[in-house]
GROMACS .gro file of C-alpha atoms in nm:
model
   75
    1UNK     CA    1   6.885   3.166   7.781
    2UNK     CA    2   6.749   3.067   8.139
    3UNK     CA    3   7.003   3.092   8.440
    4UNK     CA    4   6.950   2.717   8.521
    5UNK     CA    5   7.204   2.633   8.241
    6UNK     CA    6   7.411   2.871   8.301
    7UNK     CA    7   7.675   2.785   8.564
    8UNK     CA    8   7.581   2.832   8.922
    9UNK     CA    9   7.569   2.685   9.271
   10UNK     CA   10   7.395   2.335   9.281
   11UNK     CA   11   7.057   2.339   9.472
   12UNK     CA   12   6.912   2.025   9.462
   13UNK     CA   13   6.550   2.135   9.588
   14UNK     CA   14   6.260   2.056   9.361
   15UNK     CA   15   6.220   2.346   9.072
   16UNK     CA   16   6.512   2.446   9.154
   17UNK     CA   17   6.588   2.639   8.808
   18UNK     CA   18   6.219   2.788   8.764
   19UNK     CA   19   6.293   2.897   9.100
   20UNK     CA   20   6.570   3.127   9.008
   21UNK     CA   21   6.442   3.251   8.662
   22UNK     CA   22   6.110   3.336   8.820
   23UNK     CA   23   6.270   3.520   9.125
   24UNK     CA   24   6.532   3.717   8.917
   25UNK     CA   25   6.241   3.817   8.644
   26UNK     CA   26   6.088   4.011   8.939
   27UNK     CA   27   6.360   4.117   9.078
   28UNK     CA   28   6.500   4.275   8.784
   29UNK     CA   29   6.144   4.399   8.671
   30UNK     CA   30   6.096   4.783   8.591
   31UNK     CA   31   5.823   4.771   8.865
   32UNK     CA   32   6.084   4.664   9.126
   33UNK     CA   33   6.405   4.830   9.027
   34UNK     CA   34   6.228   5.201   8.912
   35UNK     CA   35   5.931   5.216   9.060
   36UNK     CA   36   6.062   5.066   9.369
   37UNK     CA   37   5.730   4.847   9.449
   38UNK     CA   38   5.779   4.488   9.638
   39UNK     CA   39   5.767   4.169   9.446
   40UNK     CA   40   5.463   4.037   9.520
   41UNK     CA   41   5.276   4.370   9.441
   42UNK     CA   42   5.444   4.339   9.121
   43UNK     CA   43   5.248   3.970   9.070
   44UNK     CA   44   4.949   4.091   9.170
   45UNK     CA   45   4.985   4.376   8.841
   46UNK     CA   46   5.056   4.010   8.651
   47UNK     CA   47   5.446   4.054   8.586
   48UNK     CA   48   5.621   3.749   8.484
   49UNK     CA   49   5.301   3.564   8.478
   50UNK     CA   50   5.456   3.302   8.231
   51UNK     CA   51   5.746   3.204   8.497
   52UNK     CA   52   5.490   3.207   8.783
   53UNK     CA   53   5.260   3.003   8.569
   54UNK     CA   54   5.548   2.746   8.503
   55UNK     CA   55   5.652   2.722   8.821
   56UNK     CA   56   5.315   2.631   8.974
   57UNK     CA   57   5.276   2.349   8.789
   58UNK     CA   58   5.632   2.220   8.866
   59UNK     CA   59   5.550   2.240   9.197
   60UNK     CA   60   5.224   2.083   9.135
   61UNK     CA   61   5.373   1.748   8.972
   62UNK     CA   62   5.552   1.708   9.269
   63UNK     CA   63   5.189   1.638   9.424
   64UNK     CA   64   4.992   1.490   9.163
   65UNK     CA   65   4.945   1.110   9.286
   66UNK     CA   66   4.975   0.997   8.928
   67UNK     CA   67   5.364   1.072   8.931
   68UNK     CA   68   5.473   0.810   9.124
   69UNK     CA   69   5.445   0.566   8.868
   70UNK     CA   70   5.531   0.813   8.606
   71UNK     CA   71   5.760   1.042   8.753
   72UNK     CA   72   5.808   1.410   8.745
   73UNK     CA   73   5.760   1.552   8.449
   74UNK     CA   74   6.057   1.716   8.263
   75UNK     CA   75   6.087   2.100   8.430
   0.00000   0.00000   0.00000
C-alpha cells in the first residue's frame, strides 16, 4: 500500500504523497542501499520509472491552463 495512506505528518504541498512514495522507492532501492550509488544516478539507470512517471504529470496538472475550470485531477 502507498505511504500517503498510511499515517504520517500532514504536508499540504502539491503531490505531496507521490512525493514520498517516489523518494522512499529510491531511497530504499538496491542501487542506493548496496551498491551505494546517489539517487539520481539511480534514475538515470530508469529505477522507479513508474513513480517518477506519475509524479511528473501531477506536477504537470498543476500547470496545464485547462485545470482551472476543471481542477486538478485526482493524484
Amino acid at each position: 500500500m502507498p505511504k500517503y495512506y498510511e499515517e504520517k505528518e500532514d504536508d499540504h504541498r502539491a503531490c505531496a504523497g507521490l512525493r514520498e512514495d517516489f523518494k522512499s522507492c529510491l531511497l530504499q532501492h538496491d542501487c542506493v542501499v548496496k551498491e551505494g550509488k546517489k539517487p539520481s544516478e539511480c534514475l538515470k539507470e530508469g529505477h522507479c520509472k513508474a513513480l517518477q512517471v506519475s509524479f511528473f504529470e501531477c506536477k504537470r496538472s498543476m500547470l496545464d491552463t485547462r485545470s482551472r475550470f476543471r481542477g486538478r485531477k485526482g493524484f
